[in-house]
mmCIF file of C-alpha atoms and ligand atoms in Angstrom:
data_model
loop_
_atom_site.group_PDB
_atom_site.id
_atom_site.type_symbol
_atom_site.label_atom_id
_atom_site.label_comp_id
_atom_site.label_asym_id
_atom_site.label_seq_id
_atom_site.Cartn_x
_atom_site.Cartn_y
_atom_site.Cartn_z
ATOM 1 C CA UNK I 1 -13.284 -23.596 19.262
ATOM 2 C CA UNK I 2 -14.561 -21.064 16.366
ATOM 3 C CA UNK I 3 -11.536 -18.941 14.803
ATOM 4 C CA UNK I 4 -12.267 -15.235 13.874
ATOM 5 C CA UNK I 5 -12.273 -14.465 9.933
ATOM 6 C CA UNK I 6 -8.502 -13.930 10.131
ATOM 7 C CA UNK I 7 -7.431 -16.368 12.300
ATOM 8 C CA UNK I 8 -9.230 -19.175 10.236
ATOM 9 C CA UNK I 9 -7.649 -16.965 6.626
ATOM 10 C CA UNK I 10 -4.296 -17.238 8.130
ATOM 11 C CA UNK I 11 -4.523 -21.119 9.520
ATOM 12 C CA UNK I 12 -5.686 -22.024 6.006
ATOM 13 C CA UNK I 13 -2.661 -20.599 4.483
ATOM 14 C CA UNK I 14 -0.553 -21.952 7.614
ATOM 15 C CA UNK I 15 -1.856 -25.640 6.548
ATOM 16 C CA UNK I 16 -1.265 -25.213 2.536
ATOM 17 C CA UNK I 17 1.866 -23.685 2.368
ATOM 18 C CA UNK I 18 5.175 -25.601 2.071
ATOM 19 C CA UNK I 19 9.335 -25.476 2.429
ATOM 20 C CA UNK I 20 10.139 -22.931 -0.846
ATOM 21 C CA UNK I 21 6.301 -21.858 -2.034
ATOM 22 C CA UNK I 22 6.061 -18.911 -3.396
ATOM 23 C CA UNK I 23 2.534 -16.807 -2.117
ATOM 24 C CA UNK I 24 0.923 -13.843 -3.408
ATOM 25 C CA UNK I 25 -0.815 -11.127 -1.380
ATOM 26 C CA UNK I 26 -3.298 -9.719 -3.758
ATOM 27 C CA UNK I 27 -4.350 -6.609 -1.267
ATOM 28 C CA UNK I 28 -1.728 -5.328 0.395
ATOM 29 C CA UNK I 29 -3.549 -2.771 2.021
ATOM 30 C CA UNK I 30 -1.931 -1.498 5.651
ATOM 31 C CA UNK I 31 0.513 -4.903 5.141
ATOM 32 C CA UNK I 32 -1.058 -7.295 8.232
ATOM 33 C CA UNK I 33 -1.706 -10.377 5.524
ATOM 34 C CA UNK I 34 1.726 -9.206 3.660
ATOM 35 C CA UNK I 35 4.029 -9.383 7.645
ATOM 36 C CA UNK I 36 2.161 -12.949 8.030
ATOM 37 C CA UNK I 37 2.713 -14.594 4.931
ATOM 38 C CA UNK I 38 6.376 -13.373 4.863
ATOM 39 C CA UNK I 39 7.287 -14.719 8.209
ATOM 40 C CA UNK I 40 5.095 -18.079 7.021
ATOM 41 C CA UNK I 41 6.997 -18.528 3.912
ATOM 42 C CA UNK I 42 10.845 -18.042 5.881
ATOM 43 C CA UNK I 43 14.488 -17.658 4.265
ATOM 44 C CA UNK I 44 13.092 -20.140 1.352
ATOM 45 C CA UNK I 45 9.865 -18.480 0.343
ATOM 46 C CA UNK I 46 8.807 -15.272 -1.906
ATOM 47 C CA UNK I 47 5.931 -13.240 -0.984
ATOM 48 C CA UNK I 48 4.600 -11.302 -4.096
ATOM 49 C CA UNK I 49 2.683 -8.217 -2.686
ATOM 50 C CA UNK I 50 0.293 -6.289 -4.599
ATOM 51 C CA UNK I 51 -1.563 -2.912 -4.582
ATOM 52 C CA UNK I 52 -2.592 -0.344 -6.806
ATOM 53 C CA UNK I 53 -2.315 2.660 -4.146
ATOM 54 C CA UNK I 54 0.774 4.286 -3.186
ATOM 55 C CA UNK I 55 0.281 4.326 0.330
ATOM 56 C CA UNK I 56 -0.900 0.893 0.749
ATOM 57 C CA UNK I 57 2.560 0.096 -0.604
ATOM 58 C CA UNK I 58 4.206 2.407 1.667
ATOM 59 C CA UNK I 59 2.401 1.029 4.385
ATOM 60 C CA UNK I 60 3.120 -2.798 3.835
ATOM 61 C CA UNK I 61 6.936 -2.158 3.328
ATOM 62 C CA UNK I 62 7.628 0.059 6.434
ATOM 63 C CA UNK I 63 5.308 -3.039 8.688
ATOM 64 C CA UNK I 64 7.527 -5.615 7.004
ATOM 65 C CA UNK I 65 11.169 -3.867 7.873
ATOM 66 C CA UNK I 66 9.650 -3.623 11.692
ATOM 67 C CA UNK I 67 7.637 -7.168 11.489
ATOM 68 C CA UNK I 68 9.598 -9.630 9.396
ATOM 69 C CA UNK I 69 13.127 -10.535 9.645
ATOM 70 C CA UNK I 70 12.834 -12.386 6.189
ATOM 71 C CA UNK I 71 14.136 -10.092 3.182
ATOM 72 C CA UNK I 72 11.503 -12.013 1.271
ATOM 73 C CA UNK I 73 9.044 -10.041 -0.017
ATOM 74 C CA UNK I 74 8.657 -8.024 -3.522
ATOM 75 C CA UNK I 75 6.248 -5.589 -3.054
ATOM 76 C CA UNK I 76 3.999 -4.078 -6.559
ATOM 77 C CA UNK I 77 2.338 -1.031 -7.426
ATOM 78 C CA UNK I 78 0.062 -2.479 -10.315
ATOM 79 C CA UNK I 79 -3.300 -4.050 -10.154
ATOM 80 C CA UNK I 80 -3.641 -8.158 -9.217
ATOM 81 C CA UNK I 81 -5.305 -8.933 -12.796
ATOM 82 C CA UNK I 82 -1.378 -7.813 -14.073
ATOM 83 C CA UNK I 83 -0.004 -10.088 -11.720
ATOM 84 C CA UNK I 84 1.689 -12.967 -14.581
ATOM 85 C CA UNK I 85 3.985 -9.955 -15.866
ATOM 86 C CA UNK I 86 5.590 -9.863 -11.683
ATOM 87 C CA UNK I 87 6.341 -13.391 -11.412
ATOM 88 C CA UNK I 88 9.312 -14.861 -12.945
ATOM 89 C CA UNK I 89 8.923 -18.756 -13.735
ATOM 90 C CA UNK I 90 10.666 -19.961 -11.849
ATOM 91 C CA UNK I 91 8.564 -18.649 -8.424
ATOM 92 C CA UNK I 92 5.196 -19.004 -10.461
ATOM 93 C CA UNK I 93 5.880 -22.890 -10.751
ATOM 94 C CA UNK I 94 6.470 -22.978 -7.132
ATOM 95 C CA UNK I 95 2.708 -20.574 -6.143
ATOM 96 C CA UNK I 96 1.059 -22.247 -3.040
ATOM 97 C CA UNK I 97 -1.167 -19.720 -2.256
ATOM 98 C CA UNK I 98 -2.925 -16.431 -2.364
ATOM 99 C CA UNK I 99 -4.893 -14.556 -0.405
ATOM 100 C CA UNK I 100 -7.327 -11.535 -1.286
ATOM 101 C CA UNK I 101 -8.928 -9.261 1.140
ATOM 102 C CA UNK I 102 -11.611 -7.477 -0.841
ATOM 103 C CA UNK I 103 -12.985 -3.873 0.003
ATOM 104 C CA UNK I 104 -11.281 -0.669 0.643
ATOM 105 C CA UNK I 105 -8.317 0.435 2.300
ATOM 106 C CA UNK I 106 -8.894 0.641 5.836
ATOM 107 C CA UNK I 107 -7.818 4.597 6.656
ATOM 108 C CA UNK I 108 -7.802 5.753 3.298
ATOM 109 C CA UNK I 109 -10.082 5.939 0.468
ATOM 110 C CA UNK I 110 -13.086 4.150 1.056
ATOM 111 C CA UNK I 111 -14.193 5.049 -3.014
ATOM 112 C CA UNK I 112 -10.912 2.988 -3.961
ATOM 113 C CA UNK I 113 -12.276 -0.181 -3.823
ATOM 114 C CA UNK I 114 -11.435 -3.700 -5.137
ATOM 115 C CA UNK I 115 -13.978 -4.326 -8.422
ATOM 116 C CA UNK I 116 -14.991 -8.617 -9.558
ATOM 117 C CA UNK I 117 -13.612 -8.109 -12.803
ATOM 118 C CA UNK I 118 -9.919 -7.534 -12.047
ATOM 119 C CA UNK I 119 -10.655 -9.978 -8.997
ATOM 120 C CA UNK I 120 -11.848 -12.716 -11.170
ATOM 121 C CA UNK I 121 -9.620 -12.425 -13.283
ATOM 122 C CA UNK I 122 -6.730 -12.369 -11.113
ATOM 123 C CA UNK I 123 -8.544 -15.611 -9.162
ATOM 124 C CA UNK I 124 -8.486 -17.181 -12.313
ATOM 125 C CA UNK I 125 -4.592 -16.621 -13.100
ATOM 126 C CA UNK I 126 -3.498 -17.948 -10.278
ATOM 127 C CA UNK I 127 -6.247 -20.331 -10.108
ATOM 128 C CA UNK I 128 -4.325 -22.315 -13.873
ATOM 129 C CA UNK I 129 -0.657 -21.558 -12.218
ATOM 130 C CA UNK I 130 -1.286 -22.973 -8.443
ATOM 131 C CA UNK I 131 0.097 -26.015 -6.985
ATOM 132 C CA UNK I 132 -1.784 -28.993 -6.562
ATOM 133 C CA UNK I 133 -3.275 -28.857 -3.435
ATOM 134 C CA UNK I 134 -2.571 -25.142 -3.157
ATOM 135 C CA UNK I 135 -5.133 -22.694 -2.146
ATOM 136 C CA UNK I 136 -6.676 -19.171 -2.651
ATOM 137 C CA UNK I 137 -8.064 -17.952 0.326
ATOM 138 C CA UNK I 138 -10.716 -14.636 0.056
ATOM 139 C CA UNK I 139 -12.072 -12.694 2.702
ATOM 140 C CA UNK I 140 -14.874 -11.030 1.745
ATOM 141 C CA UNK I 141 -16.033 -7.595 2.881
ATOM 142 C CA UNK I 142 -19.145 -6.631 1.286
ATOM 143 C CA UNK I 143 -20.982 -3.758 3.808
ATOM 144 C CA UNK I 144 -19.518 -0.798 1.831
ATOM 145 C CA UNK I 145 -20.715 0.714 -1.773
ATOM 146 C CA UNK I 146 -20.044 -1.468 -4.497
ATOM 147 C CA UNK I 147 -19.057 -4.608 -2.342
ATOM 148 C CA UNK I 148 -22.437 -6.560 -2.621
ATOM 149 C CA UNK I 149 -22.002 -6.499 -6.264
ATOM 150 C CA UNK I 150 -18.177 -8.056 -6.169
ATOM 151 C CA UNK I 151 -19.758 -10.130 -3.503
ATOM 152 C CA UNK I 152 -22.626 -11.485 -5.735
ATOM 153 C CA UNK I 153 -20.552 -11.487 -9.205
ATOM 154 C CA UNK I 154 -17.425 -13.692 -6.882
ATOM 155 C CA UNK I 155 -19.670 -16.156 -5.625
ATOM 156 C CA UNK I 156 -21.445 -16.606 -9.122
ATOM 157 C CA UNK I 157 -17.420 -17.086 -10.158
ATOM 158 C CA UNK I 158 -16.572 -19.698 -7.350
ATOM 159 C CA UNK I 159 -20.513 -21.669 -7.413
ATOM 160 C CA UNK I 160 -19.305 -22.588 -11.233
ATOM 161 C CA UNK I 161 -15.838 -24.467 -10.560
ATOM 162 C CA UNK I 162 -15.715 -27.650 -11.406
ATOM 163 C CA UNK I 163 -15.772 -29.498 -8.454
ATOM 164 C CA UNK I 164 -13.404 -32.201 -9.960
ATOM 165 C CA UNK I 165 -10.268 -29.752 -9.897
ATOM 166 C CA UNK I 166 -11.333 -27.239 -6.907
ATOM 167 C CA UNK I 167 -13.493 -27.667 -3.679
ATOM 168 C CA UNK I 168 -14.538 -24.558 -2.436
ATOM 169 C CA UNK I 169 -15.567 -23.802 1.021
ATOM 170 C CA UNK I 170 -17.138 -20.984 2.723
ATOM 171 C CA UNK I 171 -16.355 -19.995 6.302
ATOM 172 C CA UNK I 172 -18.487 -17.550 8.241
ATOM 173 C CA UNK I 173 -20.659 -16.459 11.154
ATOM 174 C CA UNK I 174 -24.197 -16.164 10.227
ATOM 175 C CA UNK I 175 -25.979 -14.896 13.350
ATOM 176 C CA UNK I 176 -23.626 -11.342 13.221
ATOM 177 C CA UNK I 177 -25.149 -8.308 12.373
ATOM 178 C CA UNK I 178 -24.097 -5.391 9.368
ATOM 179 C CA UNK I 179 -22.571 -7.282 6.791
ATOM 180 C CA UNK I 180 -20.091 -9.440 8.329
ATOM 181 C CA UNK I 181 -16.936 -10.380 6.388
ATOM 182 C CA UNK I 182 -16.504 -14.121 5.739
ATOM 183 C CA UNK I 183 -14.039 -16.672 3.597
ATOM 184 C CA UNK I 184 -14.324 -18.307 0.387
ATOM 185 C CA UNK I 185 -11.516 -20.616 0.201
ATOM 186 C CA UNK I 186 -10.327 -22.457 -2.930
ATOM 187 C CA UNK I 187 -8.171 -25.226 -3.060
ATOM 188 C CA UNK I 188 -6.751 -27.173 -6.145
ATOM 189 C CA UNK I 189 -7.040 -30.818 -6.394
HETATM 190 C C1 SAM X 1 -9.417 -4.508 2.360
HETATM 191 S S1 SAM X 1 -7.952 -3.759 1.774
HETATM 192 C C2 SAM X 1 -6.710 -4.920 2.142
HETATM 193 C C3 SAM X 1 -6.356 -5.040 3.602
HETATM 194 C C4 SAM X 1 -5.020 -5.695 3.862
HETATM 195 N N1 SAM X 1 -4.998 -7.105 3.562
HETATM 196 C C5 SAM X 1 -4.479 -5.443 5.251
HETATM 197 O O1 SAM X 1 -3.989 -6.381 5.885
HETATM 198 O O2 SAM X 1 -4.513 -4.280 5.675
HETATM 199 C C6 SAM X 1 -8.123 -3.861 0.017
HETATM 200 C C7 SAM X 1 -6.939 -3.287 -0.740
HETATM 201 O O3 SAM X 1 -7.080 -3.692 -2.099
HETATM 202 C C8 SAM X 1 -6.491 -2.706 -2.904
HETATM 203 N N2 SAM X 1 -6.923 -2.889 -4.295
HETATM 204 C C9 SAM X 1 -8.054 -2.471 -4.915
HETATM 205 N N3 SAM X 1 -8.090 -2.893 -6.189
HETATM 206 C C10 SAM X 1 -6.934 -3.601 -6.404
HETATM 207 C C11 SAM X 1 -6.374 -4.275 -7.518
HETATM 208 N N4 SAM X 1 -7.023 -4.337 -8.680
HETATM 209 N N5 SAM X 1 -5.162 -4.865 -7.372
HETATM 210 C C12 SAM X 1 -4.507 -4.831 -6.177
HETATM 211 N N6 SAM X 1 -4.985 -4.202 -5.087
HETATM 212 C C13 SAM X 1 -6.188 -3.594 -5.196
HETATM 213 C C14 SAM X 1 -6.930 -1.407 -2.260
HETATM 214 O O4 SAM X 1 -6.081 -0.357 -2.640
HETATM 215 C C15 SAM X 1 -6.857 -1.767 -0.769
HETATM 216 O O5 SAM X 1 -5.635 -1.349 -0.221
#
């Protein structure tokens, strides 16, 4: 059986992520990535949320009072690219995994959109400071102004690695019609 973009983003992360890791949410957004990967990381995990709108913010931390029972979650206001000056560490020795969910925020601002460079170089960050066998998981959205571009300039990014320290894999349906989102998935070796 297929899973949907999500389901197959979240079982990813499900598979990677271990007793004590510490994950980062680089888009919070309306907090549905943020709720999973706090109840998937438990009483011994952190979740590192990030988003540079208010509301998105907002958003994630009333869903995680009502979702999660784990008080394991820090939740930012600043842009993913800033994301070494958020983790102390001791968590950033312990990062698993990250996911990204690129595009705008569904309900809000659809010009406030997430741009390659301060993706690529967030992906990179993480990318030096992640686990072995840890992963990065990105779903890409790429319909709406400005997302081909990110699209094009990410993939460029992730065709590059050196396949000796990362394989990268790409998950997605490609019979669907208007710009499907799919997964590029990048795992440490
Ligand atoms: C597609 S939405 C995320 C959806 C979210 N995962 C959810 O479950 O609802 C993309 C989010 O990225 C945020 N964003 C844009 N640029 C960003 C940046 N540089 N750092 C962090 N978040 C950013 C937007 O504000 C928006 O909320």
């Amino acid at each position: 059986m297929t899973k949907n973009i999500l389901q197959f983003a979240h079982h990813l992360l499900e598979n990677t992520i271990q007793h004590g890791d510490t994950i980062i949410d680089a888009t919070c957004g309306n907090g549905h990535d943020t709720v999973f990967l706090s109840r998937l990381a438990g009483e011994a995990g952190h979740v590192f949320g990030f988003d540079i709108q208010p509301e998105a913010i907002e958003h994630t931390a009333s869903r995680l009072k009502q979702e999660s029972p784990f008080h394991n979650t820090i939740l930012i206001q600043d842009s993913h690219s800033n994301f070494l000056h958020h983790l102390p560490v001791d968590k950033l020795t312990r990062l698993g995994g990250a996911i990204f969910n690129l595009g705008y925020l569904p309900g809000g601002d659809k010009q406030v959109i997430t741009q390659s460079d301060s993706t690529i170089t967030a992906m990179e960050g993480i990318m030096t400071h992640l686990k072995a066998k840890g992963i990065i998981v990105l779903v890409i959205y790429h319909g709406h102004p400005g997302g081909k571009e990110e699209m094009e300039e990410v993939m460029k990014y992730a065709r590059l690695l050196d396949q000796k320290q990362f394989s990268v894999l790409y998950y997605g349906f490609i019979n669907q019609k208007n710009n499907p989102p799919f997964i590029l998935a990048i795992e440490k070796k």
